[in-house]
XYZ file of C-alpha atoms in Angstrom:
541
model
C 22.874 -24.425 -65.960
C 20.261 -22.906 -63.733
C 21.159 -21.221 -60.696
C 19.671 -21.979 -57.451
C 18.880 -18.927 -55.411
C 18.118 -19.507 -51.739
C 15.400 -17.278 -50.308
C 16.185 -15.957 -47.065
C 13.515 -14.862 -44.734
C 14.093 -11.662 -42.861
C 12.969 -11.852 -39.393
C 11.627 -8.649 -37.869
C 12.910 -7.912 -34.336
C 10.552 -6.150 -32.305
C 12.280 -3.440 -30.239
C 10.399 -2.115 -27.195
C 10.645 1.484 -26.017
C 12.887 0.601 -23.100
C 15.627 -1.126 -25.202
C 15.561 1.820 -27.783
C 16.518 4.221 -24.873
C 19.066 1.855 -23.622
C 20.706 2.072 -27.014
C 20.891 5.722 -26.909
C 21.825 5.803 -23.153
C 24.524 8.478 -22.601
C 23.964 10.392 -25.900
C 24.200 14.337 -25.549
C 21.949 16.898 -26.846
C 23.079 18.472 -30.037
C 23.406 22.337 -30.449
C 21.203 21.767 -33.567
C 17.615 22.118 -32.323
C 16.041 20.214 -35.394
C 18.293 17.059 -34.384
C 16.852 17.026 -30.999
C 13.218 17.334 -32.198
C 13.817 14.510 -34.843
C 15.096 12.264 -32.128
C 12.169 12.852 -29.872
C 9.719 12.363 -32.860
C 11.486 9.119 -33.711
C 11.301 7.647 -30.234
C 7.776 8.736 -29.358
C 6.109 8.255 -32.860
C 2.870 9.703 -33.825
C 0.874 10.948 -30.845
C -2.219 12.951 -31.004
C -1.467 14.631 -27.718
C 2.271 15.219 -28.174
C 2.537 19.094 -28.680
C 5.762 20.499 -30.287
C 5.627 24.349 -30.469
C 8.192 26.453 -32.081
C 8.964 30.097 -31.020
C 11.688 32.604 -30.675
C 13.301 33.323 -27.310
C 13.535 37.057 -26.814
C 12.477 37.237 -30.439
C 15.947 36.136 -31.969
C 16.889 32.722 -30.639
C 14.789 29.783 -32.261
C 13.388 27.470 -29.684
C 10.728 24.512 -29.084
C 8.658 23.421 -26.207
C 7.494 19.785 -26.077
C 4.878 18.229 -23.827
C 2.055 15.699 -23.786
C -1.082 18.170 -23.731
C -3.301 16.022 -21.599
C -0.576 15.682 -18.758
C 0.333 19.131 -18.164
C -1.190 22.420 -16.801
C -1.690 24.519 -19.980
C -2.098 27.684 -18.170
C 1.174 27.226 -16.231
C 2.880 26.703 -19.569
C 1.451 29.784 -21.264
C 1.828 32.161 -18.160
C 5.054 30.878 -16.698
C 7.122 29.617 -19.448
C 6.214 30.671 -22.974
C 5.368 34.232 -22.340
C 8.342 35.260 -20.271
C 10.671 33.438 -22.730
C 9.180 35.344 -25.739
C 9.825 38.909 -24.025
C 13.108 40.341 -22.820
C 12.973 41.021 -19.053
C 12.584 44.692 -18.359
C 15.918 45.189 -16.631
C 17.804 43.491 -19.620
C 16.088 45.668 -22.488
C 18.582 47.000 -24.633
C 21.287 44.732 -23.542
C 23.062 42.297 -25.968
C 22.685 38.686 -24.709
C 25.213 36.361 -26.246
C 24.589 32.628 -26.506
C 26.898 31.765 -23.893
C 25.099 33.683 -21.386
C 21.569 32.657 -22.567
C 21.273 29.639 -20.123
C 22.111 31.800 -17.183
C 19.685 34.580 -18.240
C 16.904 32.037 -18.981
C 17.066 30.234 -15.703
C 17.834 33.196 -13.287
C 15.941 36.173 -14.919
C 13.319 34.927 -17.381
C 11.693 31.659 -16.255
C 8.899 32.259 -13.737
C 8.317 28.531 -13.101
C 9.886 27.174 -9.967
C 10.630 23.477 -10.876
C 13.295 23.664 -13.536
C 16.437 22.035 -14.053
C 18.986 21.561 -16.892
C 19.497 18.259 -18.679
C 22.193 17.357 -21.342
C 21.147 13.646 -22.100
C 18.602 12.972 -24.793
C 17.063 9.897 -22.981
C 16.417 11.941 -20.082
C 14.165 14.159 -22.258
C 12.155 11.318 -23.391
C 11.623 10.027 -19.639
C 10.781 13.495 -18.569
C 8.114 14.037 -21.408
C 6.623 10.655 -20.333
C 6.272 11.726 -16.716
C 4.452 14.704 -17.706
C 7.024 17.263 -17.569
C 7.766 19.940 -20.234
C 11.039 20.323 -22.240
C 12.320 23.545 -23.695
C 15.128 23.217 -26.194
C 16.962 26.389 -27.471
C 19.091 26.563 -30.754
C 22.744 26.737 -29.969
C 22.344 25.256 -26.477
C 23.748 21.909 -25.625
C 21.244 21.750 -22.635
C 17.518 21.576 -22.456
C 15.245 22.967 -19.656
C 13.126 20.341 -17.910
C 10.058 22.156 -16.268
C 7.730 20.298 -13.764
C 4.285 20.947 -15.069
C 2.630 17.671 -14.462
C -1.120 18.071 -13.723
C -3.095 14.802 -13.787
C -6.716 14.690 -13.106
C -7.246 12.919 -9.663
C -10.048 11.997 -7.411
C -10.718 13.843 -4.038
C -9.293 12.846 -0.876
C -11.929 10.790 0.879
C -12.695 8.376 3.702
C -10.804 4.951 3.188
C -13.223 2.427 1.849
C -11.558 -0.610 3.454
C -10.459 0.712 6.815
C -13.486 2.876 8.170
C -13.548 3.967 11.742
C -15.937 5.740 13.984
C -13.414 7.890 15.923
C -10.484 8.880 13.968
C -9.227 10.721 10.929
C -11.322 10.474 7.552
C -8.497 10.950 5.236
C -7.306 8.279 2.879
C -4.478 7.881 0.357
C -5.267 8.368 -3.180
C -3.392 7.498 -6.407
C -0.747 10.315 -7.135
C 2.425 9.683 -5.159
C 3.169 13.438 -4.424
C -0.401 13.677 -2.630
C 0.204 10.693 -0.600
C 3.709 11.952 0.586
C 2.097 15.221 1.397
C -0.530 13.531 3.681
C 2.152 11.552 5.752
C 4.218 14.991 6.021
C 1.165 16.719 7.247
C 0.790 14.444 10.167
C 4.575 13.837 10.634
C 6.080 17.184 10.545
C 9.502 16.126 11.558
C 12.943 16.802 9.912
C 13.827 13.119 10.562
C 11.318 11.813 8.063
C 13.263 10.419 5.021
C 11.554 9.562 1.559
C 13.915 7.752 -0.850
C 12.642 7.239 -4.400
C 13.288 4.990 -7.268
C 11.902 3.851 -10.487
C 10.881 0.097 -10.965
C 9.283 -1.264 -14.219
C 11.152 -1.289 -17.460
C 7.954 0.178 -19.319
C 6.052 1.992 -16.840
C 8.870 3.573 -14.952
C 6.798 3.621 -11.937
C 8.085 5.866 -8.942
C 8.262 4.226 -5.828
C 8.988 6.061 -2.463
C 10.632 4.266 0.661
C 9.604 6.230 3.834
C 11.259 5.864 7.257
C 12.480 7.986 10.207
C 15.981 8.740 10.533
C 17.224 8.120 14.015
C 14.356 5.649 14.842
C 14.353 3.205 12.030
C 17.299 0.633 11.911
C 19.515 1.379 8.856
C 19.872 -2.393 8.182
C 16.252 -2.543 7.667
C 16.158 0.324 5.367
C 19.063 -1.290 3.302
C 17.445 -4.602 3.024
C 14.173 -2.953 1.884
C 16.177 -1.046 -0.883
C 18.155 -4.129 -1.873
C 14.899 -6.231 -2.347
C 13.289 -3.470 -4.258
C 16.375 -2.861 -6.509
C 16.344 -6.663 -7.434
C 12.761 -6.434 -9.150
C 12.995 -6.583 -12.806
C 9.471 -6.488 -14.382
C 7.884 -4.653 -17.349
C 5.535 -2.705 -15.165
C 4.401 -2.044 -11.696
C 0.726 -1.091 -11.710
C -0.023 -1.467 -8.012
C 1.862 -1.867 -4.834
C 0.621 -5.446 -4.597
C 2.969 -6.274 -7.389
C 5.938 -5.168 -5.122
C 4.626 -7.150 -2.052
C 4.569 -10.297 -3.912
C 8.360 -9.771 -4.884
C 9.658 -8.614 -1.413
C 7.864 -10.988 0.997
C 9.946 -13.698 2.726
C 7.719 -16.637 1.948
C 6.006 -16.770 -1.328
C 4.157 -19.988 -0.658
C 2.504 -19.009 2.570
C -1.159 -18.110 2.745
C -0.461 -15.532 5.456
C 0.460 -12.016 4.440
C 3.988 -10.942 5.500
C 3.458 -7.229 4.372
C 0.766 -5.166 5.620
C -1.170 -2.692 3.345
C -3.073 0.293 4.409
C -4.738 3.405 2.825
C -4.727 5.572 6.035
C -2.000 8.006 6.409
C -2.383 7.972 10.176
C -1.742 4.289 10.290
C 1.412 4.711 8.356
C 2.623 7.490 10.524
C 2.263 5.296 13.526
C 4.148 2.485 12.159
C 6.857 4.884 11.088
C 7.104 6.107 14.681
C 7.540 2.578 15.800
C 10.464 2.091 13.639
C 8.949 0.504 10.461
C 9.271 1.212 6.619
C 6.597 2.392 4.360
C 6.579 1.743 0.533
C 4.326 3.843 -1.540
C 3.918 3.425 -5.450
C 2.819 6.040 -7.664
C -0.696 5.177 -8.978
C -1.794 3.003 -5.946
C -3.711 4.153 -3.051
C -2.288 1.417 -0.777
C 0.927 1.736 1.167
C 2.879 -1.271 2.236
C 4.447 -1.370 5.842
C 7.249 -3.800 6.684
C 8.236 -5.611 8.899
C 4.795 -7.227 9.800
C 3.914 -9.381 12.640
C 0.599 -11.391 12.850
C -0.927 -9.254 15.694
C -1.155 -6.144 13.360
C -3.875 -7.890 11.292
C -6.483 -7.719 13.981
C -5.598 -4.319 15.404
C -7.459 -1.135 14.235
C -6.744 2.473 14.408
C -9.625 2.860 16.845
C -7.646 0.638 19.291
C -5.516 3.593 20.232
C -8.129 6.420 19.915
C -10.469 5.075 22.329
C -9.863 4.275 25.949
C -7.904 1.071 26.624
C -10.528 -0.701 28.657
C -13.251 -0.464 25.992
C -10.875 -1.392 23.158
C -9.331 -4.230 24.947
C -12.667 -5.853 25.309
C -13.489 -4.991 21.518
C -10.093 -6.502 20.720
C -10.993 -9.837 22.695
C -14.170 -10.064 20.578
C -12.281 -9.695 17.382
C -9.809 -12.337 18.498
C -12.908 -14.777 19.298
C -14.179 -13.988 15.986
C -10.911 -14.632 14.304
C -10.831 -18.082 15.812
C -14.416 -18.848 14.889
C -13.763 -18.054 11.349
C -10.861 -20.635 11.289
C -11.925 -23.679 13.444
C -15.744 -23.528 14.047
C -16.821 -25.498 10.960
C -14.199 -28.074 11.439
C -14.949 -28.590 15.232
C -18.772 -29.046 14.296
C -17.794 -31.683 11.590
C -15.702 -33.682 13.880
C -18.363 -33.754 16.847
C -21.095 -34.564 14.614
C -19.118 -37.460 12.805
C -16.994 -38.876 15.463
C -17.819 -37.508 19.012
C -21.532 -36.851 19.159
C -21.290 -37.746 22.915
C -19.657 -34.486 23.637
C -23.072 -32.834 22.755
C -25.428 -32.291 25.700
C -28.517 -34.645 25.282
C -31.175 -32.272 24.723
C -29.116 -30.421 22.035
C -28.000 -33.649 20.451
C -31.733 -34.616 20.032
C -32.389 -31.123 18.358
C -29.452 -31.521 16.121
C -30.218 -35.272 15.145
C -33.900 -34.138 14.252
C -32.661 -31.282 11.996
C -30.078 -33.555 10.216
C -33.002 -36.357 9.896
C -33.516 -35.724 6.252
C -30.183 -34.635 5.067
C -28.858 -37.196 2.534
C -25.049 -36.190 2.955
C -22.525 -36.679 5.659
C -21.606 -33.726 7.685
C -18.318 -32.979 5.914
C -19.949 -32.878 2.413
C -22.833 -30.897 3.885
C -20.360 -28.316 5.228
C -18.015 -28.305 2.146
C -20.974 -27.551 -0.001
C -22.427 -24.805 2.134
C -18.891 -23.172 2.637
C -18.157 -23.319 -1.195
C -21.630 -21.807 -1.796
C -20.921 -18.970 0.655
C -17.583 -18.290 -0.913
C -19.001 -18.158 -4.412
C -21.778 -15.847 -3.084
C -19.416 -13.611 -1.261
C -17.255 -13.286 -4.535
C -20.420 -12.486 -6.568
C -21.428 -9.774 -4.135
C -18.127 -8.024 -4.455
C -17.835 -8.259 -8.251
C -21.267 -7.018 -8.830
C -22.407 -3.380 -8.998
C -22.955 -1.841 -5.554
C -26.873 -1.276 -6.363
C -27.238 -5.065 -7.355
C -24.613 -6.526 -4.716
C -26.594 -5.683 -1.685
C -29.794 -7.227 -2.996
C -28.066 -10.258 -3.954
C -26.548 -10.856 -0.512
C -29.949 -10.587 1.258
C -31.406 -12.933 -1.411
C -28.611 -15.438 -0.835
C -28.508 -15.429 2.709
C -32.279 -15.510 3.329
C -33.859 -17.222 0.393
C -31.377 -19.765 -0.579
C -30.548 -20.618 2.916
C -34.027 -21.172 3.952
C -34.794 -22.942 0.803
C -31.860 -25.273 1.318
C -33.294 -26.254 4.825
C -36.673 -26.653 3.589
C -35.659 -29.022 0.788
C -33.663 -30.992 3.252
C -30.444 -30.167 1.500
C -28.854 -28.863 4.507
C -29.710 -28.885 8.367
C -30.467 -25.568 10.107
C -27.546 -26.151 12.697
C -25.104 -26.217 9.715
C -26.474 -22.933 8.193
C -26.130 -21.243 11.666
C -22.582 -22.599 11.987
C -21.467 -21.212 8.523
C -23.178 -18.040 9.139
C -21.326 -17.545 12.494
C -18.239 -18.397 10.642
C -18.714 -15.967 7.895
C -19.716 -13.060 10.345
C -16.328 -13.892 12.293
C -14.358 -13.494 8.946
C -15.974 -10.283 8.430
C -14.872 -8.976 11.862
C -11.199 -9.424 10.926
C -10.122 -6.031 9.982
C -7.366 -7.144 7.414
C -8.926 -8.549 4.390
C -5.749 -10.342 3.232
C -5.617 -12.002 6.666
C -9.082 -12.950 6.588
C -8.705 -14.551 3.235
C -5.812 -16.622 4.603
C -8.055 -18.020 7.386
C -10.918 -18.698 4.942
C -8.622 -20.729 2.696
C -7.314 -22.629 5.523
C -10.687 -23.661 6.820
C -11.147 -26.144 4.060
C -7.997 -28.413 4.828
C -9.217 -28.332 8.542
C -12.618 -29.454 7.444
C -11.346 -32.487 5.519
C -9.008 -33.429 8.462
C -11.861 -33.201 10.709
C -14.070 -35.353 8.530
C -11.292 -37.781 8.246
C -9.742 -38.017 11.667
C -12.151 -36.150 14.071
C -10.916 -33.897 16.670
C -7.427 -35.510 16.208
C -7.462 -34.105 12.829
C -8.392 -30.638 13.825
C -5.639 -30.731 16.465
C -2.977 -31.935 13.763
C -4.198 -29.250 11.409
C -3.752 -26.496 14.044
C -0.213 -27.873 15.009
C 0.753 -27.585 11.518
C -0.561 -24.163 11.105
C 1.030 -22.980 14.386
C 4.309 -24.477 13.222
C 3.966 -22.786 10.064
C 3.536 -19.434 11.836
C 6.358 -19.946 14.023
C 8.693 -20.523 10.873
C 7.608 -17.239 9.106
C 9.595 -13.929 9.269
C 9.114 -10.778 7.731
C 12.303 -9.019 6.961
C 13.908 -11.095 9.648
C 11.393 -10.491 12.375
C 9.610 -13.641 13.618
C 5.931 -13.430 12.609
C 4.536 -14.261 16.059
C 6.509 -11.438 17.848
C 6.183 -10.267 20.503
C 4.523 -13.644 21.696
C 7.296 -15.822 20.288
C 10.097 -14.849 21.283
C 8.275 -13.481 24.281
C 8.884 -9.683 24.884
C 7.213 -8.000 27.941
C 6.785 -4.521 26.430
C 5.008 -6.026 23.319
C 2.858 -8.064 25.381
C 1.010 -4.855 26.467
C -0.309 -4.415 22.931
C -0.913 -8.143 22.137
C -4.145 -9.636 23.352
C -5.371 -6.595 25.133
C -4.335 -2.947 24.647
C -2.531 -1.402 27.647
C -2.831 2.216 28.543
C -0.805 4.444 26.259
C 1.222 5.979 29.141
C 2.173 2.245 29.908
C 3.512 1.722 26.320
C 6.595 3.890 26.711
C 8.985 1.676 24.564
C 9.072 0.914 20.851
C 8.894 -2.767 19.792
C 12.305 -4.362 20.603
C 11.885 -6.875 17.726
C 12.174 -3.976 15.268
C 15.611 -3.034 16.920
C 15.054 0.805 16.721
C 17.808 3.270 17.022
C 15.704 5.068 19.582
C 13.936 2.719 21.773
C 11.969 5.323 24.026
C 8.963 7.035 22.719
C 7.622 8.419 26.013
C 9.628 9.712 29.046
C 8.978 8.006 32.448
C 8.034 11.138 34.241
C 5.212 11.700 31.857
C 3.603 8.288 31.942
C 0.475 8.987 33.988
C -0.446 12.404 34.198
C -3.778 11.864 35.995
C -1.855 10.566 39.216
C -0.293 13.889 39.945
C -2.683 15.600 42.272
C -1.160 18.984 42.032
C -2.199 19.051 38.327
C -6.061 19.016 39.206
C -6.721 22.710 40.052
C -10.504 22.096 40.405
C -10.096 19.140 43.059
C -11.540 20.457 46.356
C -9.192 17.998 48.273
C -6.066 19.496 46.784
C -4.168 21.137 49.616
C -2.545 23.867 47.297
C -6.065 25.116 46.357
C -6.957 25.373 50.131
C -3.750 27.353 50.819
C -4.564 29.819 47.984
C -8.120 30.286 49.112
């Protein structure tokens, strides 16, 4: 009788590196050095740049040093680690060093390297090697030495590409987290600066730093930031933009609720106001929370120049911001529904320009707007040498050809050009992107309902802005709810000596940033020794 044998298919279960480490969590280092080496080799696999070099500590104790050769400073390993471990210190020559005394001797007498610590868990060795540190394991010891030898090639500190200023610092963040923290500490040499770090990303183990000022920043805000960051469970964090999408309050709003910057001075200014900054290792952009809408049309130069000049510039920036949002929709609504609002002479010129255009105003504006967006995107993605030439060709040649062919009217080209220039004048790219996106529904509402449609669209946008919050702070603060001190730095920029309080909507622990008797130094006549009308100068003469 034949026997039926059922064939069972074995399913291979793919096990990722993070899950392998989780299985060995808590396992201690064995006193047998070869077992530790075997564990590391099994986890890391075959890698060309994984260096495993055996040697003898003081010529008698077998040891091994393990590191990734492309992530460390080789000179530091040779001079500060391997060489002093191979030779007995001069003051210990002739002394008998027992295995029980070896850890103390190595740490306090032999190793020249400053960043060293002891570790007893196997998984911590793997994580340290992956970060660029060096591991030293000695036969007979149940602890290994972790040495900070990371040395990653990095670009030089240069002027920020997205936030250029005429008057102000020229330093910008780069990718390594340690360098970015040093740039902040260089500008904020205060013992109150706190930097909390954590790891986010199951596979990338990206280091994230949360910076705030102790005694200024509200502890509840710091606690909420840490809570939101700790809940992120993702394979990898490659940029600070990943974190922004997780920690913002409203994930469906086009308006950014987290500000990003690559300027250390801007981060320091926000820290001094009571905000929290988040930095990610590998990203040159720092996040700042909470964020209000007024921050997106303010620049560093607003505070480094005199307030009368920068207030006028800020007003021009606000007008450009409004142009970039409502200019095309108002044009469509007036042309389509309310041409009587146009002066007679100008109406004749507009009608003459639109005489040969076969499309209604809404279709014409939408086509030109979409063409401009495509052209802008193509200019950004192309190499720098080609992108500039394309923008000139697109604006001049294509625009003129469209008018000559009767595809678009001259007034439409002018309106779209002014709108595009207005969006370029908005300092924050993500805020300008939100306004560019909202232009399209406003144009559709204007082409459907006229000026009523524009007003309905603006009311909906205003209602949405009023409903937004960033870490509990109303998005339109300090306008709604109204706060007098904050109004000094809203539409115009008040004098620095008049803005003596920190924003109240941040609920800082220390609300005062300038003493009252130091508000306006120039009004004190006795402080002007060269003034001929000063009575004290005449008495001294």
